[in-house]
Coordinates of C-alpha atoms in Angstrom, one line a residue:
Chain B
M1438 CA 85.1 95.2 118.3
S1439 CA 83.1 94.7 121.5
T1440 CA 83.0 97.6 123.9
Q1441 CA 81.2 95.7 126.5
P1442 CA 83.0 95.5 129.8
Q1443 CA 84.5 92.1 130.1
K1444 CA 85.4 90.1 133.1
R1445 CA 89.0 89.3 133.9
P1446 CA 89.6 85.6 133.4
Q1447 CA 90.4 85.2 137.1
G1448 CA 87.4 87.1 138.3
G1449 CA 87.9 90.2 140.4
N1450 CA 85.4 93.0 140.9
D1451 CA 87.5 96.1 140.4
D1452 CA 85.7 98.2 137.8
G1453 CA 88.9 100.0 136.9
A1454 CA 90.2 96.8 135.4
A1455 CA 87.4 96.5 132.8
P1456 CA 88.8 98.9 130.1
E1457 CA 92.2 97.3 130.5
A1458 CA 90.7 93.9 129.9
A1459 CA 88.8 95.2 126.9
A1460 CA 92.0 96.7 125.6
T1461 CA 93.8 93.3 126.0
A1462 CA 91.0 91.6 124.2
G1463 CA 91.3 94.2 121.4
A1464 CA 95.0 93.7 121.2
N1465 CA 94.5 90.0 121.1
A1466 CA 92.0 90.3 118.3
Q1467 CA 94.5 92.6 116.5
A1468 CA 97.3 90.2 117.0
Q1469 CA 95.1 87.4 115.8
K1470 CA 94.2 89.3 112.6
R1471 CA 97.9 90.0 112.0
A1472 CA 98.8 86.3 112.6
G1473 CA 96.0 85.4 110.1
E1474 CA 97.4 87.8 107.5
L1475 CA 100.9 86.5 108.0
D1476 CA 99.6 82.9 107.7
S1477 CA 97.9 83.7 104.4
L1478 CA 101.0 85.5 103.1
L1479 CA 103.2 82.6 104.0
D1480 CA 100.8 80.3 102.3
E1481 CA 100.9 82.4 99.2
I1482 CA 104.7 82.4 99.2
D1483 CA 104.6 78.6 99.7
S1484 CA 102.4 78.2 96.7
V1485 CA 104.8 80.0 94.3
L1486 CA 108.0 78.4 95.4
E1487 CA 109.3 75.3 93.6
S1488 CA 108.1 72.4 95.7
N1489 CA 111.4 70.6 96.0
A1490 CA 113.4 73.2 98.0
E1491 CA 116.6 71.1 98.2
E1492 CA 116.6 70.4 94.5
F1493 CA 116.1 74.1 93.7
V1494 CA 118.9 75.2 96.0
K1495 CA 121.4 72.6 94.8
G1496 CA 120.4 73.3 91.2
F1497 CA 121.3 77.0 91.6
V1498 CA 124.9 76.9 90.5
Q1499 CA 126.6 79.7 88.5
K1500 CA 130.0 80.3 87.2
G1501 CA 131.8 83.1 89.0
G1502 CA 131.2 86.5 87.6
E1503 CA 132.7 90.0 87.3
Chain U
M744 CA 130.5 117.4 93.7
D745 CA 127.0 118.7 94.0
R746 CA 125.9 117.0 90.9
R747 CA 127.4 113.6 90.6
V748 CA 126.9 110.9 88.0
I749 CA 126.2 107.5 89.6
G750 CA 125.5 104.2 87.9
V751 CA 125.1 100.6 89.0
E752 CA 125.9 97.4 87.2
T753 CA 124.0 94.2 88.2
E754 CA 124.9 90.7 87.4
F755 CA 121.9 88.3 87.7
G756 CA 122.0 84.7 88.7
I757 CA 120.0 82.5 86.3
T758 CA 118.5 79.0 86.7
H759 CA 116.0 76.7 85.2
A760 CA 113.9 74.5 87.5
G761 CA 110.6 72.7 87.9
G762 CA 110.5 70.9 84.6
T763 CA 110.1 67.1 84.1
H764 CA 113.8 66.9 83.5
R765 CA 116.8 68.5 85.1
G766 CA 117.0 72.2 84.3
L767 CA 119.2 73.4 81.5
P768 CA 122.6 74.8 82.5
P769 CA 122.9 78.6 83.0
D770 CA 124.8 79.3 79.8
E771 CA 122.2 77.6 77.7
V772 CA 119.4 79.4 79.5
A773 CA 121.3 82.7 79.0
R774 CA 121.5 82.0 75.3
Y775 CA 117.7 81.7 75.1
L776 CA 117.4 84.8 77.3
F777 CA 119.5 86.9 74.9
R778 CA 117.9 85.7 71.7
P779 CA 115.6 88.7 71.3
V780 CA 118.6 91.0 72.2
L781 CA 120.8 89.3 69.5
R782 CA 118.0 89.6 67.0
W783 CA 117.5 93.3 67.8
G784 CA 121.1 94.4 68.0
R785 CA 123.1 91.6 66.3
S786 CA 125.1 91.3 69.5
S787 CA 124.7 90.1 73.1
N788 CA 126.3 93.4 74.3
V789 CA 124.1 96.4 73.4
F790 CA 123.0 99.8 74.5
I791 CA 119.3 99.9 74.6
P792 CA 116.8 102.8 74.1
N793 CA 116.8 103.8 77.7
A794 CA 120.5 104.4 77.3
S795 CA 121.5 101.5 79.7
R796 CA 123.7 98.6 78.7
L797 CA 122.5 95.0 78.5
Y798 CA 124.9 92.2 78.0
L799 CA 126.1 88.7 78.8
D800 CA 129.1 88.9 81.0
V801 CA 131.9 86.6 82.1
G802 CA 130.4 83.3 83.2
S803 CA 127.2 83.8 81.3
H804 CA 125.7 86.2 83.8
P805 CA 123.0 88.4 82.3
E806 CA 124.1 91.9 83.2
Y807 CA 122.4 95.3 83.2
A808 CA 124.2 98.6 83.7
T809 CA 122.1 101.6 84.4
A810 CA 122.7 104.7 82.3
E811 CA 124.3 107.7 83.9
C812 CA 122.0 109.1 86.6
D813 CA 122.5 112.4 88.6
D814 CA 119.4 111.8 90.7
L815 CA 119.1 109.0 93.3
L816 CA 115.5 108.2 92.4
D817 CA 116.3 108.1 88.7
L818 CA 119.1 105.7 89.5
I819 CA 116.8 103.4 91.6
A820 CA 114.2 103.6 88.9
S821 CA 116.7 102.6 86.2
D822 CA 118.0 99.7 88.4
R823 CA 114.4 98.5 89.1
A824 CA 113.7 98.8 85.4
G825 CA 116.6 96.4 84.8
E826 CA 114.8 93.8 86.9
L827 CA 111.6 94.1 84.8
I828 CA 113.7 94.0 81.6
M829 CA 115.2 90.7 82.8
H830 CA 111.8 89.4 83.7
D831 CA 110.4 90.2 80.3
L832 CA 113.4 88.3 78.7
A833 CA 112.9 85.4 81.1
Q834 CA 109.3 85.0 80.1
R835 CA 110.2 84.9 76.5
A836 CA 113.1 82.5 77.1
E837 CA 110.7 80.2 79.0
A838 CA 108.2 80.2 76.1
A839 CA 111.0 79.5 73.5
M840 CA 112.4 76.7 75.7
A841 CA 109.0 75.2 76.1
Q842 CA 108.7 75.1 72.3
D843 CA 111.9 73.2 72.1
G844 CA 110.6 70.7 74.6
F845 CA 112.2 72.1 77.8
D846 CA 109.4 72.7 80.3
G847 CA 110.0 74.4 83.7
S848 CA 110.5 77.9 84.9
V849 CA 113.3 80.4 84.3
Y850 CA 114.5 82.2 87.4
L851 CA 116.5 85.4 87.3
L852 CA 117.9 86.1 90.8
K853 CA 119.2 89.5 91.7
N854 CA 121.5 88.2 94.4
N855 CA 125.2 87.7 94.7
V856 CA 126.0 84.1 95.6
D857 CA 124.9 80.6 94.4
S858 CA 124.6 77.4 96.4
Q859 CA 128.2 76.6 95.9
G860 CA 129.6 79.9 97.0
N861 CA 130.3 81.4 93.5
S862 CA 129.8 85.1 93.7
Y863 CA 128.8 87.8 91.1
G864 CA 128.4 91.4 91.7
S865 CA 126.6 94.6 92.1
H866 CA 129.1 97.3 91.0
E867 CA 128.6 101.0 91.8
N868 CA 130.2 103.8 89.8
Y869 CA 130.6 107.2 91.2
L870 CA 132.0 110.1 89.2
I871 CA 134.6 112.0 91.3
P872 CA 136.9 114.9 90.5
R873 CA 140.3 113.9 89.2
T874 CA 141.8 116.2 91.9
T875 CA 140.4 114.0 94.7
H876 CA 143.4 112.8 96.8
F877 CA 143.4 109.1 96.4
R878 CA 145.0 108.3 99.7
R879 CA 142.5 110.4 101.6
L880 CA 139.7 108.8 99.6
S881 CA 140.7 105.3 100.5
T882 CA 141.4 106.0 104.2
I883 CA 137.9 107.4 104.6
L884 CA 135.9 105.4 102.1
L885 CA 137.3 101.9 102.9
P886 CA 136.1 101.9 106.6
F887 CA 132.8 103.3 105.4
L888 CA 132.4 100.5 102.8
V889 CA 133.5 97.8 105.2
T890 CA 130.9 98.8 107.8
R891 CA 128.1 99.9 105.4
Q892 CA 126.9 96.3 105.2
I893 CA 125.1 96.6 108.5
M894 CA 122.8 99.2 106.9
V895 CA 122.5 98.1 103.3
G896 CA 123.6 94.4 103.2
A897 CA 121.0 92.1 101.5
G898 CA 121.4 89.4 104.2
R899 CA 122.3 85.8 103.8
L900 CA 121.6 82.5 105.4
V901 CA 125.1 81.1 105.5
P902 CA 125.0 77.3 105.3
A903 CA 126.9 75.1 107.8
T904 CA 130.6 74.6 107.3
D905 CA 133.2 72.7 109.2
E906 CA 133.9 75.7 111.3
S907 CA 130.4 77.2 111.9
D908 CA 126.8 76.4 112.3
P909 CA 124.3 77.8 109.8
H910 CA 123.6 81.4 110.7
Y911 CA 122.3 84.7 109.3
A912 CA 124.8 87.3 108.1
F913 CA 124.4 90.9 107.1
S914 CA 126.0 90.6 103.7
Q915 CA 126.1 88.3 100.6
R916 CA 129.4 89.7 99.3
A917 CA 131.5 90.1 102.4
D918 CA 133.0 86.6 102.2
H919 CA 134.0 87.2 98.6
M920 CA 136.2 90.2 99.0
W921 CA 139.9 89.6 99.0
E922 CA 141.6 92.9 98.9
G923 CA 141.1 96.5 99.9
I924 CA 142.0 98.3 96.7
S925 CA 143.3 96.9 93.5
S926 CA 142.8 96.8 89.7
A927 CA 141.6 93.2 89.5
T928 CA 138.0 92.1 89.6
T929 CA 137.6 88.4 89.0
R930 CA 141.1 87.3 90.1
S931 CA 141.1 88.9 93.5
R932 CA 138.0 91.0 94.2
P933 CA 138.9 94.3 95.8
I934 CA 136.5 96.5 97.7
I935 CA 137.5 99.5 95.6
N936 CA 138.6 98.8 92.1
T937 CA 141.2 101.2 90.6
R938 CA 140.6 100.4 87.0
D939 CA 140.6 103.9 85.6
E940 CA 138.2 104.0 82.8
P941 CA 136.5 107.4 83.5
H942 CA 134.2 107.3 80.3
S943 CA 134.6 111.0 80.5
D944 CA 137.4 113.6 80.3
A945 CA 140.2 111.9 82.2
A946 CA 141.8 115.3 83.0
V947 CA 138.7 116.3 85.0
H948 CA 137.1 113.2 86.3
R949 CA 137.7 109.7 87.6
R950 CA 135.3 106.9 87.9
L951 CA 135.3 105.3 91.4
H952 CA 134.4 101.7 90.9
V953 CA 133.0 100.0 94.1
I954 CA 132.5 96.3 93.9
V955 CA 131.8 95.4 97.5
G956 CA 128.0 96.0 97.5
D957 CA 125.2 93.5 97.7
S958 CA 122.4 93.7 95.1
N959 CA 119.5 95.4 96.8
M960 CA 115.8 94.5 96.3
S961 CA 114.5 97.3 98.5
E962 CA 114.2 100.8 97.0
T963 CA 114.5 102.2 100.5
T964 CA 117.7 100.3 101.2
S965 CA 119.0 101.4 97.8
L966 CA 118.3 105.1 98.7
L967 CA 120.4 104.7 101.8
R968 CA 123.2 102.9 100.0
Y969 CA 123.7 105.4 97.2
G970 CA 122.7 108.4 99.3
A971 CA 125.0 107.8 102.2
T972 CA 128.0 106.9 99.9
D973 CA 127.5 110.1 97.9
L974 CA 127.4 112.1 101.2
V975 CA 130.7 110.5 102.4
L976 CA 132.3 111.2 99.0
R977 CA 131.2 114.9 99.3
M978 CA 133.0 115.1 102.6
V979 CA 136.1 113.5 101.1
E980 CA 136.1 115.9 98.2
S981 CA 135.6 119.0 100.4
G982 CA 138.6 118.3 102.5
V983 CA 136.8 118.6 105.9
P984 CA 138.2 116.5 108.7
V985 CA 136.2 113.2 108.8
G986 CA 138.0 111.3 111.6
D987 CA 140.4 108.4 111.5
F988 CA 138.9 105.0 111.3
E989 CA 141.5 103.4 109.1
L990 CA 141.2 99.6 109.7
E991 CA 144.2 97.4 110.4
N992 CA 142.8 94.7 108.2
P993 CA 139.8 95.6 106.1
I994 CA 139.3 92.1 104.7
S995 CA 139.1 90.3 108.1
A996 CA 137.0 93.2 109.4
I997 CA 134.4 92.9 106.6
R998 CA 133.9 89.2 107.3
H999 CA 134.0 89.6 111.0
I1000 CA 131.3 92.2 110.9
S1001 CA 129.1 90.4 108.4
H1002 CA 128.9 87.2 110.5
D1003 CA 127.9 88.9 113.7
I1004 CA 124.2 89.9 113.4
T1005 CA 124.3 91.3 116.9
G1006 CA 126.4 94.1 115.6
Q1007 CA 128.8 93.7 118.5
A1008 CA 131.8 92.6 116.4
A1009 CA 134.7 94.9 117.1
V1010 CA 137.4 95.6 114.5
K1011 CA 140.9 96.9 115.0
I1012 CA 141.7 100.4 114.1
R1013 CA 145.2 101.1 112.7
N1014 CA 145.9 103.8 115.2
G1015 CA 145.0 101.6 118.1
G1016 CA 141.8 100.5 119.8
E1017 CA 138.8 98.6 118.6
Q1018 CA 135.4 99.8 117.3
T1019 CA 132.2 98.3 116.1
A1020 CA 130.6 99.0 112.7
V1021 CA 127.9 101.0 114.6
D1022 CA 130.6 103.1 116.2
I1023 CA 132.2 103.9 112.9
Q1024 CA 129.0 104.6 111.1
A1025 CA 127.6 106.7 113.9
R1026 CA 130.6 109.0 113.7
L1027 CA 130.4 109.2 110.0
L1028 CA 126.7 110.1 110.2
D1029 CA 127.5 112.7 112.8
R1030 CA 130.1 114.2 110.6
A1031 CA 127.8 114.1 107.6
R1032 CA 125.1 115.9 109.5
R1033 CA 127.5 118.6 110.6
F1034 CA 128.7 118.9 107.0
V1035 CA 125.2 119.4 105.7
R1036 CA 124.4 121.9 108.4
E1037 CA 127.4 124.0 107.3
N1038 CA 127.2 123.5 103.6
G1039 CA 123.5 122.9 102.9
A1040 CA 121.7 119.9 101.5
H1041 CA 122.4 119.2 97.8
H1042 CA 119.2 117.4 97.2
E1043 CA 115.8 117.0 98.8
R1044 CA 116.3 113.4 100.1
V1045 CA 119.2 114.2 102.4
E1046 CA 117.1 114.4 105.6
Q1047 CA 115.3 111.1 104.7
I1048 CA 118.7 109.5 104.3
F1049 CA 119.9 110.7 107.6
E1050 CA 116.8 109.5 109.3
L1051 CA 117.1 106.0 107.8
W1052 CA 120.9 105.9 108.6
E1053 CA 120.3 106.8 112.2
R1054 CA 117.3 104.5 112.7
T1055 CA 119.2 101.5 111.2
L1056 CA 122.2 102.1 113.4
Q1057 CA 119.9 102.2 116.5
A1058 CA 118.2 99.0 115.4
V1059 CA 121.5 97.2 115.0
A1060 CA 123.0 98.6 118.2
S1061 CA 119.9 97.6 120.3
G1062 CA 119.2 94.3 118.6
Q1063 CA 115.6 95.5 118.2
H1064 CA 115.2 95.1 114.4
A1065 CA 111.5 95.7 114.2
P1066 CA 111.8 99.5 113.3
I1067 CA 113.7 98.6 110.1
E1068 CA 111.9 95.4 109.1
R1069 CA 110.1 97.1 106.2
D1070 CA 113.0 99.2 105.0
I1071 CA 116.3 97.4 105.1
D1072 CA 116.9 94.3 103.0
W1073 CA 118.8 92.2 105.5
A1074 CA 116.1 92.9 108.1
I1075 CA 113.2 92.3 105.8
K1076 CA 114.5 89.0 104.8
K1077 CA 115.5 88.0 108.3
R1078 CA 111.9 88.7 109.6
L1079 CA 110.6 86.5 106.8
L1080 CA 113.0 83.6 107.5
T1081 CA 112.2 83.9 111.2
D1082 CA 108.4 83.8 110.6
V1083 CA 108.7 80.8 108.3
A1084 CA 111.1 79.0 110.6
E1085 CA 108.8 79.5 113.6
R1086 CA 105.6 78.5 111.7
G1087 CA 107.2 75.2 110.4
S1088 CA 109.5 74.6 113.4
L1089 CA 112.4 74.6 110.9
P1090 CA 116.0 74.5 112.0
M1091 CA 118.3 77.4 110.8
G1092 CA 119.9 75.6 107.8
H1093 CA 116.7 74.0 106.5
P1094 CA 116.7 73.8 102.6
K1095 CA 113.3 75.6 102.6
L1096 CA 114.9 78.6 104.3
E1097 CA 117.9 78.5 101.9
Q1098 CA 115.4 78.5 99.1
L1099 CA 113.6 81.5 100.5
D1100 CA 116.9 83.3 100.8
M1101 CA 117.3 82.9 97.1
A1102 CA 113.6 83.4 96.1
Y1103 CA 113.7 86.8 98.0
H1104 CA 115.8 88.0 95.0
D1105 CA 113.7 86.5 92.2
V1106 CA 112.8 89.4 89.9
H1107 CA 109.4 87.9 88.9
P1108 CA 106.8 90.5 89.9
T1109 CA 104.3 88.0 91.3
R1110 CA 106.6 85.1 92.3
G1111 CA 109.6 86.9 93.6
V1112 CA 109.4 86.9 97.4
F1113 CA 110.5 90.5 98.0
N1114 CA 107.9 91.6 95.5
L1115 CA 105.2 89.6 97.3
L1116 CA 106.3 91.2 100.6
A1117 CA 106.1 94.6 99.1
A1118 CA 102.6 93.9 97.7
H1119 CA 101.5 93.0 101.2
G1120 CA 102.9 96.1 102.7
R1121 CA 105.8 94.2 104.4
A1122 CA 108.4 96.1 102.5
S1123 CA 108.5 99.8 101.8
T1124 CA 108.9 101.4 98.3
Q1125 CA 110.1 104.8 97.1
L1126 CA 108.8 104.8 93.6
Q1127 CA 105.4 104.7 91.8
P1128 CA 105.2 101.7 89.5
E1129 CA 104.6 104.1 86.6
R1130 CA 108.0 105.7 87.1
I1131 CA 109.7 102.3 86.9
Q1132 CA 107.7 101.4 83.7
R1133 CA 108.8 104.7 82.1
A1134 CA 112.4 103.9 83.1
I1135 CA 112.3 100.8 81.0
V1136 CA 112.1 103.0 77.9
D1137 CA 113.2 106.5 78.9
P1138 CA 116.8 107.5 79.4
P1139 CA 117.5 109.7 82.4
A1140 CA 116.7 113.2 81.1
T1141 CA 119.4 115.2 82.9
T1142 CA 122.7 113.5 81.9
R1143 CA 124.5 112.4 78.7
A1144 CA 122.2 109.3 78.7
A1145 CA 119.5 111.5 77.2
L1146 CA 121.8 112.1 74.2
R1147 CA 122.8 108.5 73.8
G1148 CA 119.2 107.5 73.9
R1149 CA 118.2 110.0 71.2
F1150 CA 121.1 109.1 69.0
L1151 CA 120.5 105.4 69.0
S1152 CA 116.8 105.5 68.6
T1153 CA 117.0 108.1 65.8
A1154 CA 119.6 106.1 63.9
R1155 CA 117.5 103.0 64.2
A1156 CA 114.4 104.7 63.0
M1157 CA 116.3 106.1 60.0
G1158 CA 117.8 102.6 59.3
A1159 CA 121.3 104.0 59.7
E1160 CA 124.1 101.7 60.7
H1161 CA 125.6 103.0 63.9
T1162 CA 127.8 102.2 66.8
V1163 CA 127.5 103.6 70.3
D1164 CA 129.1 103.2 73.7
W1165 CA 129.3 105.3 76.9
V1166 CA 131.2 108.1 75.1
H1167 CA 131.2 107.4 71.3
H1168 CA 128.5 108.0 68.8
K1169 CA 129.2 107.0 65.3
L1170 CA 127.3 106.6 62.0
V1171 CA 129.0 103.9 60.1
D1172 CA 128.6 105.8 56.8
R1173 CA 130.1 108.9 58.3
P1174 CA 133.1 107.8 60.3
L1175 CA 134.7 111.3 60.2
D1176 CA 131.7 112.8 62.0
A1177 CA 132.0 110.4 65.0
L1178 CA 131.0 112.3 68.1
M1179 CA 132.7 111.9 71.5
L1180 CA 130.6 113.2 74.4
K1181 CA 133.0 113.5 77.3
D1182 CA 130.8 115.3 79.8
P1183 CA 128.5 112.8 81.5
L1184 CA 126.7 115.6 83.2
S1185 CA 125.6 117.3 80.0
A1186 CA 122.2 116.5 78.5
E1187 CA 122.6 118.8 75.6
D1188 CA 125.0 119.2 72.7
P1189 CA 124.3 121.0 69.4
R1190 CA 126.9 118.7 67.7
L1191 CA 124.5 115.8 68.2
D1192 CA 121.7 117.7 66.4
T1193 CA 124.1 118.4 63.6
L1194 CA 125.1 114.7 63.4
L1195 CA 121.5 113.5 63.4
G1196 CA 120.6 116.2 60.8
R1197 CA 123.0 114.4 58.4
L1198 CA 120.6 111.5 58.4
G1199 CA 118.4 113.4 56.0
E1200 CA 115.4 115.7 56.1
R1201 CA 113.1 112.9 57.0
V1202 CA 114.5 113.1 60.6
A1203 CA 112.0 115.9 60.9
T1204 CA 109.1 113.5 60.4
L1205 CA 110.0 111.2 63.3
S1206 CA 107.3 111.0 66.0
E1207 CA 107.8 109.6 69.5
Q1208 CA 105.7 106.5 70.3
T1209 CA 103.6 106.4 73.4
L1210 CA 104.2 103.8 76.1
D1211 CA 101.1 101.8 74.8
Q1212 CA 102.3 101.9 71.2
R1213 CA 105.7 100.6 72.4
R1214 CA 104.0 97.9 74.4
A1215 CA 102.2 96.8 71.3
Q1216 CA 105.4 96.2 69.4
E1217 CA 106.5 92.5 69.3
V1218 CA 109.9 92.9 70.8
P1219 CA 110.5 93.2 74.6
L1220 CA 109.4 96.7 75.7
A1221 CA 113.0 97.8 76.5
L1222 CA 113.9 97.1 72.9
S1223 CA 110.8 98.8 71.4
E1224 CA 111.4 101.5 68.8
R1225 CA 111.0 105.0 70.3
Y1226 CA 110.4 106.8 67.0
K1227 CA 108.2 106.2 64.1
L1228 CA 109.2 107.6 60.7
G1229 CA 106.5 109.8 59.1
H1230 CA 105.5 109.7 55.5
P1231 CA 107.7 111.7 53.2
Q1232 CA 104.6 113.8 52.4
E1233 CA 104.7 115.1 55.9
L1234 CA 107.7 117.2 55.0
A1235 CA 106.9 120.7 54.1
E1236 CA 106.5 121.3 50.4
P1237 CA 109.8 122.4 49.0
P1238 CA 109.6 126.0 47.8
L1239 CA 109.1 126.5 44.1
I1240 CA 112.0 127.6 42.0

């Protein structure tokens, strides 16, 4: 992760804002990583499910139990 | 009771899909599923070496009833072992069906409702003292069970009906309960079933049969479910004041609560006023904490259960579910459905989401959606996988189950005809020696040693098989032989003269 001071998108010359911007960038990167992980998990789930969801659901019929 | 026997019976949904033709109906798949069981025990209703019961129930539901457990983690391990046992059978059924020309996959779902609204259960059994005052029990336990779903419900995407849009509910079972307390199960499902089959000394114990619960996938949710219920029972048994939350109409209350995921649904209390499920549970939690402060914790997970209980109530009350999204079944599933719906811009009642609701409960270790979430750290666990593997073959060590397991495995190894159930142990050739074990909390009984001794001196040559040796046997692991008979020469030389 970059520790270089970064400029705020809208400019501004307040030095105090730099770490905050870096933190935001870090958080964004984190969020992106999480979103990527979620994407690949959802892809994996997609790949194991029966492709015809409606048919699977309608076909799942039991007799009552107990 | 400080030591209490608990057991859980799970009915699984079964389906066959993904082949070139329409899937086989559930009863035919169930027949394939139980082929190895039938071959092993000449019946589709057997006790297996881990002392649990495996059977085909009403309506062709494969069912697994855990052996008697006096430890919450033993119970959860045995229940999880049941999922793996079903998976093993499903794999074998799939292969056998393929040989007969039926391709496709067999699905075993540990859920409680099919696409047409048929329901099947997850029944809890708690051993309680016969002296427990039943009226007191029901006035405290019923409101607890009606409101417990906000913590331990498995969650359900309820399809659209004439009256309501598709929506997410806390519970799978809430809509299928018709009475507070009664002796029926299929005809009119009651929350507490009074069928009094204690499977123990009826003068001392009673078996509380609770049929309102959802089947849980999460070990953490299971811990809260059995742990909190046991704590409430302890308070009932001790006679301490627990407060009055008796509901005016438990059945309308259980549905009302289930269908309001905001947790704001208020239900009428018999003595006047309205309360939410969170109100009632928070007061019970408070009482339970006070009870444990005064009487001490009876096992080492009590604090963990309190923490989960409180955190879950806070999450429901605040509508901020993130703190329980790895721990509580309905919240884990809701997070997933939300993620999938957002990614694909799917409306609430989309078939894909209904499919996911079902696939969450698929017991397949690498296809079941709950198992995938757990593998990716999106669902917490309480048990090491090794412990669950062991529970496939080992009876719980601290209850009567240990004796049953030893009896049936020894009789099998000796080739002795025998019958066994929760209480009875009989060698067919020695009917007069039949042994009744009426104390489910006792893991030792010299009479069992005497009975097994009657099988002949070669009993002494039996050696216990390792897990690997048992895996190498052809039958499903759960049905593998525990003992191997030694060579007669292994017996000590008889003394001369």
